[in-house]
CSV table of C-alpha atoms and ligand atoms in Angstrom, one decimal:
chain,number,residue,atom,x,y,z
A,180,UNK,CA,148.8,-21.3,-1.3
A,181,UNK,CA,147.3,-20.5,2.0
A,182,UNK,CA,145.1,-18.5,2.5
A,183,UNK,CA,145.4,-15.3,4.5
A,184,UNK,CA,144.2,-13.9,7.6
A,185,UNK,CA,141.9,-11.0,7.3
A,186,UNK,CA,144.3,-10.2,10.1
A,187,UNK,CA,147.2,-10.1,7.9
A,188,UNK,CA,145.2,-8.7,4.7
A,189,UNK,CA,144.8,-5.3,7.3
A,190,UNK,CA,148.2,-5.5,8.3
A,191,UNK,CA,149.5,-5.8,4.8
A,192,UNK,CA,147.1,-3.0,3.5
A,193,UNK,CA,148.2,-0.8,6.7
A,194,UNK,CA,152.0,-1.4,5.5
A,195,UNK,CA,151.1,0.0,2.1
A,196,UNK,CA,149.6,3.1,3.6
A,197,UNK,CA,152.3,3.7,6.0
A,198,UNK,CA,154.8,3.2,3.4
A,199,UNK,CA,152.6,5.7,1.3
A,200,UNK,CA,152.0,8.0,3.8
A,201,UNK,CA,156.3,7.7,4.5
A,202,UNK,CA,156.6,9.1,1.1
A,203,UNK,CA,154.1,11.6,1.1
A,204,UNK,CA,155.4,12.9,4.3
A,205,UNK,CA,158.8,12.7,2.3
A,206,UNK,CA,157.8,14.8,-0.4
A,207,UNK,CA,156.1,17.4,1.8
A,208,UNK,CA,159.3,18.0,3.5
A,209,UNK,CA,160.9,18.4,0.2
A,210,UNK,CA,158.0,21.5,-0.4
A,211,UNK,CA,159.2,22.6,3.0
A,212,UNK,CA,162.1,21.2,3.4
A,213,UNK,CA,163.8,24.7,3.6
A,214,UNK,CA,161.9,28.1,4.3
A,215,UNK,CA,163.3,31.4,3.7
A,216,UNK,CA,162.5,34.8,4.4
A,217,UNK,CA,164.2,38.4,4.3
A,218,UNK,CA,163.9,41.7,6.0
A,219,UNK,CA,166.0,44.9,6.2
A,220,UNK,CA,166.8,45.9,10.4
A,221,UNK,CA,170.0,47.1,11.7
A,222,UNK,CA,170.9,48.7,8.1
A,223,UNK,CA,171.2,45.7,6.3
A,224,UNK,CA,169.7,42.4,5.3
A,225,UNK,CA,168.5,39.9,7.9
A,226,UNK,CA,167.9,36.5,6.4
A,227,UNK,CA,165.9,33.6,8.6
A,228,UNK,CA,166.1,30.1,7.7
A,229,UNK,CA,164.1,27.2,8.8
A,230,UNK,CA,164.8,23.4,8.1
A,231,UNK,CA,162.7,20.5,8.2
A,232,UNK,CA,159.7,21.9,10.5
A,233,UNK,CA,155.9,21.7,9.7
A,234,UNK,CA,155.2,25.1,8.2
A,235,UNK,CA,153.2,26.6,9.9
A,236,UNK,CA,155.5,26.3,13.5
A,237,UNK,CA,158.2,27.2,11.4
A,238,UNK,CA,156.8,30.4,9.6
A,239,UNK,CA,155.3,31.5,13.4
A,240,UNK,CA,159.3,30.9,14.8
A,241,UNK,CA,160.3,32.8,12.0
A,242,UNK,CA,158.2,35.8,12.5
A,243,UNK,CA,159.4,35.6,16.1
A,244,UNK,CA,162.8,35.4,15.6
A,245,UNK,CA,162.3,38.5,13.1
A,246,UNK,CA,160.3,40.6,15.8
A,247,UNK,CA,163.4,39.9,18.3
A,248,UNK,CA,165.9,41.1,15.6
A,249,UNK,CA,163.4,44.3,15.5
A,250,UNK,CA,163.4,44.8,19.1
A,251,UNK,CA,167.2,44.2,19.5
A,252,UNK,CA,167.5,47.1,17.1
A,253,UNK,CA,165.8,49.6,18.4
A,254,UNK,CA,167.3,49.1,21.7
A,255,UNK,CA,170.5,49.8,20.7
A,256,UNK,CA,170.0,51.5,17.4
A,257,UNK,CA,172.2,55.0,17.5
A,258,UNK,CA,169.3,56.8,16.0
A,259,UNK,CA,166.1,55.6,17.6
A,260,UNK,CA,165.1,59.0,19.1
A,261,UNK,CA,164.5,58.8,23.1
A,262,UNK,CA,166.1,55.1,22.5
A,263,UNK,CA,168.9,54.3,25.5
A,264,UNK,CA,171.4,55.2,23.1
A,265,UNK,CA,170.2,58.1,22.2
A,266,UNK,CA,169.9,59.0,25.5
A,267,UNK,CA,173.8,58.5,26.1
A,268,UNK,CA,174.8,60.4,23.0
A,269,UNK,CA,172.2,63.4,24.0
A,270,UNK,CA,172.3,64.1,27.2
A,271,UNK,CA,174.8,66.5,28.8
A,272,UNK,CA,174.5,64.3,32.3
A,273,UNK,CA,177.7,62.4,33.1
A,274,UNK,CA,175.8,60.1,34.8
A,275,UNK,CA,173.2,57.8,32.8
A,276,UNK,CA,170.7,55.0,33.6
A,277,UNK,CA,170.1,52.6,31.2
A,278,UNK,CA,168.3,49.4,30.8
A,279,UNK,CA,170.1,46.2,32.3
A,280,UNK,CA,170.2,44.3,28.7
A,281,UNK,CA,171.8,47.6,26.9
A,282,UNK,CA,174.3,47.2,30.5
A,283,UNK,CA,174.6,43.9,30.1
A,284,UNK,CA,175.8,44.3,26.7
A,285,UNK,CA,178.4,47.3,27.7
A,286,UNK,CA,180.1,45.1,30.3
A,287,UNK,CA,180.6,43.0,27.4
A,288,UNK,CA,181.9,45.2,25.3
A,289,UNK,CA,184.4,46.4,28.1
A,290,UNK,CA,186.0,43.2,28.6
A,291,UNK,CA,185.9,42.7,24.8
A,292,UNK,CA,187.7,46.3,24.5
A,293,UNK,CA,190.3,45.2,27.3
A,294,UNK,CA,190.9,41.8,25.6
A,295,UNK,CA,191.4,43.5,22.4
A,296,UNK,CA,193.7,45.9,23.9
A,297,UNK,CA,191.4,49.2,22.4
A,298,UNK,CA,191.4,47.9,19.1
A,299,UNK,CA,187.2,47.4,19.8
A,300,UNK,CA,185.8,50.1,21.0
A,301,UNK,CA,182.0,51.3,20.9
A,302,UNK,CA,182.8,55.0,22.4
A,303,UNK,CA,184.1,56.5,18.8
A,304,UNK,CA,180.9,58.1,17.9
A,305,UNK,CA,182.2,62.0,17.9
A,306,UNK,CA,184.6,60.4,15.2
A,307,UNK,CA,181.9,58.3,13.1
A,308,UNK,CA,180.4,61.5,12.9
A,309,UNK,CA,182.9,63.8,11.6
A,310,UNK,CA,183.3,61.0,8.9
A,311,UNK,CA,179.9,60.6,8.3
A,312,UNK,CA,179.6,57.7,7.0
A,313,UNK,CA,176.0,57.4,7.5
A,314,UNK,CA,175.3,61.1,5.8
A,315,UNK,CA,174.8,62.2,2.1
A,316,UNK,CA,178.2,63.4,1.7
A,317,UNK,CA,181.3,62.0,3.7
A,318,UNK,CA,184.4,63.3,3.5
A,319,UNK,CA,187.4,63.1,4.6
A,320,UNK,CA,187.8,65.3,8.0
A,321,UNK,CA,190.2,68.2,8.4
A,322,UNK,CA,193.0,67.1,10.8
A,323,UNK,CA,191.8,70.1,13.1
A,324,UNK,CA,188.5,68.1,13.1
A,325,UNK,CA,190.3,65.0,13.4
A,326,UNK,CA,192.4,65.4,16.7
A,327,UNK,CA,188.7,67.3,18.6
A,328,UNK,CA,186.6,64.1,17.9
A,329,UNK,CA,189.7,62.1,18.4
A,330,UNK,CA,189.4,64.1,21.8
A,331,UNK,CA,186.2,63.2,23.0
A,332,UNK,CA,185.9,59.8,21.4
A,333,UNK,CA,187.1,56.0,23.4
A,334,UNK,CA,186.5,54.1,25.7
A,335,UNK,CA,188.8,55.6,28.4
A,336,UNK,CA,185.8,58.4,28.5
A,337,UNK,CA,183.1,55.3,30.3
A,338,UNK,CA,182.7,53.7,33.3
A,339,UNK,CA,180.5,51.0,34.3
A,340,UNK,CA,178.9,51.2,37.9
A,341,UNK,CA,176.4,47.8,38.5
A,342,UNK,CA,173.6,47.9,38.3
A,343,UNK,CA,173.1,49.8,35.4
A,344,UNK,CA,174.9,53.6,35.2
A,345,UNK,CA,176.9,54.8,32.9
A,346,UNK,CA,179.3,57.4,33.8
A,347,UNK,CA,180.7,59.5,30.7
A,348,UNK,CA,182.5,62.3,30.0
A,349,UNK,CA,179.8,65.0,28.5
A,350,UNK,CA,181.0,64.6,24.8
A,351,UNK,CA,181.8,60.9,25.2
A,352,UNK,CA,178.8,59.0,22.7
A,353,UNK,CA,178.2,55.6,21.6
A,354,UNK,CA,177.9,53.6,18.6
A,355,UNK,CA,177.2,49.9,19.2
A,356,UNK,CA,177.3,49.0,15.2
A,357,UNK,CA,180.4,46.9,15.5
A,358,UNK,CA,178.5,44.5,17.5
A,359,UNK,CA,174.6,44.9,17.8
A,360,UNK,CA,174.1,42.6,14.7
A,361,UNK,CA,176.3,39.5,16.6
A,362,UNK,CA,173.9,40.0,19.3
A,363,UNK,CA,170.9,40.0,16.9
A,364,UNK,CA,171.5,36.8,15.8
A,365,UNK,CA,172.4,35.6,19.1
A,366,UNK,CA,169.0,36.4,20.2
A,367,UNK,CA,167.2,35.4,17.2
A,368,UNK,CA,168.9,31.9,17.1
A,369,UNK,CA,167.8,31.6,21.1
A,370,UNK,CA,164.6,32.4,20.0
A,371,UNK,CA,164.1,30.1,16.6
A,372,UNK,CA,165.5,27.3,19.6
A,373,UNK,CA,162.4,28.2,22.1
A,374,UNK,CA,160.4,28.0,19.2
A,375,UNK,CA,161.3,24.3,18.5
A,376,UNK,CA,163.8,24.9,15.7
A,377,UNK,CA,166.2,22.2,15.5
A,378,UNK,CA,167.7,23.0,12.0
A,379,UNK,CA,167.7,27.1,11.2
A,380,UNK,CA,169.8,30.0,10.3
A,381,UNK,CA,170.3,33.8,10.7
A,382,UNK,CA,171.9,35.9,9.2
A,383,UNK,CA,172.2,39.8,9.2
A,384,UNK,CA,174.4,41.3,6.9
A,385,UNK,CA,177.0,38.6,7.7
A,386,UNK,CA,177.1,37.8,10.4
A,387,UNK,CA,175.9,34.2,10.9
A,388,UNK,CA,175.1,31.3,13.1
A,389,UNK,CA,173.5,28.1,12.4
A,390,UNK,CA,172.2,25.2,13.8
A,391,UNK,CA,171.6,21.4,13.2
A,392,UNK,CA,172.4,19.5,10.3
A,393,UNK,CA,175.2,20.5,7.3
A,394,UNK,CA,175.3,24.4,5.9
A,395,UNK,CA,177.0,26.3,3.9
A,396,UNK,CA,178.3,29.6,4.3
A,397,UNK,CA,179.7,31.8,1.8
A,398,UNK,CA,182.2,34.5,2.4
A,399,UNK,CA,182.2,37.5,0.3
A,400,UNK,CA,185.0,38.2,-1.9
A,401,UNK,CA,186.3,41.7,-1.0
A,402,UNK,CA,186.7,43.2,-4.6
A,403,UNK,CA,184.1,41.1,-6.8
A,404,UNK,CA,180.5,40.8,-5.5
A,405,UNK,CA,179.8,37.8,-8.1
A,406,UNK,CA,182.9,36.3,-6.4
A,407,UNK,CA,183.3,33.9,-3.0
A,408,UNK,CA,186.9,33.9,-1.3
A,409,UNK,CA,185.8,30.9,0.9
A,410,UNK,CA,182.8,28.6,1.7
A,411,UNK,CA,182.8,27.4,5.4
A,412,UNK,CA,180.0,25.1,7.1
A,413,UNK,CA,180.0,26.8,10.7
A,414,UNK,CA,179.7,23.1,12.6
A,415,UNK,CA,177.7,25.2,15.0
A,416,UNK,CA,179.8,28.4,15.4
A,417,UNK,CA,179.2,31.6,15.1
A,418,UNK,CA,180.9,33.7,12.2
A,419,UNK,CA,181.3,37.0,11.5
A,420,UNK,CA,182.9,39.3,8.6
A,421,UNK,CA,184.2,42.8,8.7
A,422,UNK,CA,185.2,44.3,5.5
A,423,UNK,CA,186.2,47.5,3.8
A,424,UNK,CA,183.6,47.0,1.3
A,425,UNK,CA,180.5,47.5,2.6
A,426,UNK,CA,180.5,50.9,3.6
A,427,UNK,CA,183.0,53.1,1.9
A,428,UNK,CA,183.6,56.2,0.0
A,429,UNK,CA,186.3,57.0,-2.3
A,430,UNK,CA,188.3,60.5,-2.3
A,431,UNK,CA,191.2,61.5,-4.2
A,432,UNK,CA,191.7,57.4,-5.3
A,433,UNK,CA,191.7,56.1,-2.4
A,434,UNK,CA,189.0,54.2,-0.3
A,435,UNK,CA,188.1,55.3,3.3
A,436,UNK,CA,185.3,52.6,5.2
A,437,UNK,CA,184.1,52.4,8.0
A,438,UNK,CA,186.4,50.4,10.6
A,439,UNK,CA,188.2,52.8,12.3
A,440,UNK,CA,191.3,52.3,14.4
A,441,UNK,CA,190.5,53.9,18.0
A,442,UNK,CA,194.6,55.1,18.0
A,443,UNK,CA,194.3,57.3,14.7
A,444,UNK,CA,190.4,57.8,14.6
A,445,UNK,CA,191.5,56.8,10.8
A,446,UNK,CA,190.2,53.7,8.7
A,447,UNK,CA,191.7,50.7,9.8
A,448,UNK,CA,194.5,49.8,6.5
A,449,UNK,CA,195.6,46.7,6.5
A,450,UNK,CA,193.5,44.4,5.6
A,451,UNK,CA,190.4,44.2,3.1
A,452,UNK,CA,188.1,41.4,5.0
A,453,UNK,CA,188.4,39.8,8.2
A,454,UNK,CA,186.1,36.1,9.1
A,455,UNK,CA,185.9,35.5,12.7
A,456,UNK,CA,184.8,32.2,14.0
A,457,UNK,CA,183.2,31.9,17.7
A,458,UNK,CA,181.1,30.4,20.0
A,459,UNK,CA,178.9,33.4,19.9
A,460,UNK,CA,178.1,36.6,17.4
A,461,UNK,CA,178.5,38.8,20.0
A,462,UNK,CA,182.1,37.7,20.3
A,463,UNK,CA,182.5,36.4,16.6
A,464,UNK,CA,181.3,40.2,15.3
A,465,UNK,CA,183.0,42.1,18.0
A,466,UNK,CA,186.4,40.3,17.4
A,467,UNK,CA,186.1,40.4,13.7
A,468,UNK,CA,186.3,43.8,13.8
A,469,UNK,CA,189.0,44.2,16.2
A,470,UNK,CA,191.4,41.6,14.2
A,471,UNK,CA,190.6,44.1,11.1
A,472,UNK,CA,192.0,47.0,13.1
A,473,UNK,CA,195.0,45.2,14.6
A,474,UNK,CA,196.0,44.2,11.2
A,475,UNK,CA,197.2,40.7,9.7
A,476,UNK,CA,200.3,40.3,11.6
A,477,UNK,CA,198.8,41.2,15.5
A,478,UNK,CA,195.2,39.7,14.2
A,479,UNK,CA,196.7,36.4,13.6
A,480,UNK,CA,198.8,36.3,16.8
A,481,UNK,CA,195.8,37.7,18.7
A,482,UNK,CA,193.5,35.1,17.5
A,483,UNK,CA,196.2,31.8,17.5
A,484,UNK,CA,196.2,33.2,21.2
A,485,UNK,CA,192.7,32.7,22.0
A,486,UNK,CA,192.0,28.6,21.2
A,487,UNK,CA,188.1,29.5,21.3
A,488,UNK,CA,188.6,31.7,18.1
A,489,UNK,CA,189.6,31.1,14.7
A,490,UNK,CA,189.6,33.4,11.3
A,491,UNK,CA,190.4,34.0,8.3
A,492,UNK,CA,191.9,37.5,6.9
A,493,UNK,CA,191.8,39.2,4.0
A,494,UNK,CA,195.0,41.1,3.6
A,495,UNK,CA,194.9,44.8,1.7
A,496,UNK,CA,197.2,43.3,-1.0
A,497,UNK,CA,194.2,40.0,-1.2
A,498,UNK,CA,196.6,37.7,0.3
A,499,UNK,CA,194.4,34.9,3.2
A,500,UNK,CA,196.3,34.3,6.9
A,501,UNK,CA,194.0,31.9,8.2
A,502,UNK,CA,194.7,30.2,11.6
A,503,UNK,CA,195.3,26.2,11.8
A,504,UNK,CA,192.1,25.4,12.8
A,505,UNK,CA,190.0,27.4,10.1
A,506,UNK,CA,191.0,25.1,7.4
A,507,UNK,CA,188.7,22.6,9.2
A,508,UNK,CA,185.4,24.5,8.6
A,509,UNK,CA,186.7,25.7,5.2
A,510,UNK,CA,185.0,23.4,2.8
A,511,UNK,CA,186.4,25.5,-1.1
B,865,LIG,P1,179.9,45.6,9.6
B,865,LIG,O1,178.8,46.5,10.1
B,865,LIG,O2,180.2,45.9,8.1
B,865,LIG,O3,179.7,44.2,9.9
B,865,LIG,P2,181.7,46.0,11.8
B,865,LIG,O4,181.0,44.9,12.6
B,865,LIG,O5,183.2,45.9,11.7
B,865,LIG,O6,181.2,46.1,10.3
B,865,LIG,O7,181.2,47.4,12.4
B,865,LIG,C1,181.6,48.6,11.9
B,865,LIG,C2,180.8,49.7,12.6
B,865,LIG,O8,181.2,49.8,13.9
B,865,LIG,C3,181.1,51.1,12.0
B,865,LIG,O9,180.1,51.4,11.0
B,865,LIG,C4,181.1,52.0,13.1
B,865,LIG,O10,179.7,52.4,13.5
B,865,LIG,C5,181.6,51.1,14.3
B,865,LIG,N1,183.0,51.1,14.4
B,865,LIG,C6,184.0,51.6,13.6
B,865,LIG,N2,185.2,51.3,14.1
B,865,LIG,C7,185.0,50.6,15.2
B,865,LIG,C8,185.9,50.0,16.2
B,865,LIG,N3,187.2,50.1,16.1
B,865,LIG,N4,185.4,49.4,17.3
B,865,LIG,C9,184.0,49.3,17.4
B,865,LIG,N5,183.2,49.9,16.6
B,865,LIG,C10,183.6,50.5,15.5
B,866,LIG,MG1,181.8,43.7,14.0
């Protein structure tokens, strides 16, 4: 046999310790292949997840992400005293300043409430109120109480003047709930991609959007917690769920939640759960809750109009309308 070169002894020797070192490297990202953390913002459960990144960059984008999702909601949080919301729902003026982002984000909610022909709308504060959904003890308003915050409440009661004033009618207030968690995410996942996050997830409360790779996203079941009604990998897309199960109180047998329809200033009936699909939260969370007010027959029209949307809804009797192109995420 002949003999070898000390050349090709290294070489052989460096072969085994890069193949070693291959594996090593392999089983690290196992350990980290996945990191997870939780934290309650916005009223709910924000979940962060980073794929296959070196730990320590991933727990640092992580924390980032997570002090965005903090910022995000004290900006438009309804309850942050001295907060720009705040400000709108408090002062008497008819005529308020407010920051360009929380502008930014109302010109986007006025062409959202135009598109969804009033079905979104993030003026019906006077009526979250009377049905206090956010208090000890909700109840179902008299209809006396009813028609006055129907009165001050929609967006008919706003305009928008660039650069950043808000003309309002003196009772007119402002709830951004239906959307401020889309737009979470939307900045979280912007800021996980600064951070060098090629595969990672957010999620708050349900409202999702994930990049790189394969994942898999459950949808909630509206009537069994243990249950899923569908399992979707995104393929990039936003999603978003409204339901009539999250936030609900029960009166007389019968459940009143949260999603109101604007026309009635009562909860939205038709349907139990809505899944919108989008290129964005802010759309996706925005839209999800419209297509639960306008109800399975006008949601499904609505959204097999729009070719940049698809979903998936819940009907109040548990029957699924999904559009054509949904069954293509859908994975069970
Ligand atoms: P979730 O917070 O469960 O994801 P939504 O995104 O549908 O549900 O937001 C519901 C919240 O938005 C309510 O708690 C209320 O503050 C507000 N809201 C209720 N009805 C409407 C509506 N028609 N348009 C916009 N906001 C709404
Ligand atoms: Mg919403």
């Amino acid at each position: 046999m002949r003999k070898r070169s000390p050349i090709a002894v290294t070489m052989f020797f460096l072969a085994l310790f890069a193949i070693a070192f291959v594996v090593a490297l392999q089983f690290g990202r196992k350990d980290d292949d996945m990191l997870r953390r939780t934290q309650v913002a916005l009223g709910t459960l924000i979940e962060i997840q980073v794929r296959d990144m070196e730990r320590k960059a991933a727990w640092s984008a992580i924390d980032a992400a997570f002090a965005e999702v903090r910022r995000v909601d004290t900006l438009f949080s309804t309850y942050a005293e001295d907060g720009p919301v705040w400000k709108l729902n408090h002062d008497r003026d008819t005529l308020i300043e407010v920051p360009d982002e929380v502008f930014a984000l109302m010109l986007r909610c006025d062409s959202l409430t135009r598109a969804s022909d009033g079905a979104f709308d993030i003026a019906l504060e006077p009526l979250i109120r009377e049905w206090g959904f956010k208090d000890q003890d909700p109840a179902v308003p008299s209809s006396e109480e009813l028609t006055e915050a129907l009165q001050h409440s929609g967006w008919a009661h706003v305009r928008l003047e660039q650069p950043n004033r808000v003309h309002k009618s003196a009772d007119a207030m402002i709830n951004f709930g239906a959307i401020a968690k889309g737009y979470a995410v939307d900045r979280a996942v912007s800021v996980l991609a600064r951070e060098g996050v090629a595969e990672g997830l957010v999620n708050a409360g349900g409202e999702v959007r994930a990049t790189g790779g394969d994942w898999s996203i459950g949808i909630q079941h509206p009537r069994s917690t243990s249950e899923l009604a569908a399992v979707i990998d995104p393929q990039g897309r936003a999603v978003a769920t409204s339901g009539d199960y999250e936030q609900y109180f029960e009166q007389d047998g019968k459940r009143f939640h949260h999603i109101l329809d604007p026309a009635t200033g009562l909860p939205a009936r038709e349907c139990m759960s809505v899944t919108v699909l989008a290129d964005d939260d802010v759309t996706a969370d925005a839209l999800a809750t419209a297509v639960f007010v306008m109800g399975p027959r006008k949601g499904m029209e609505f959204m097999q109009q729009n070719p940049d949307i698809e979903g998936l809804i819940i009907d109040e009797s548990g029957d699924e309308h999904a559009t054509p192109g949904f069954a293509q995420f859908r994975t069970r």
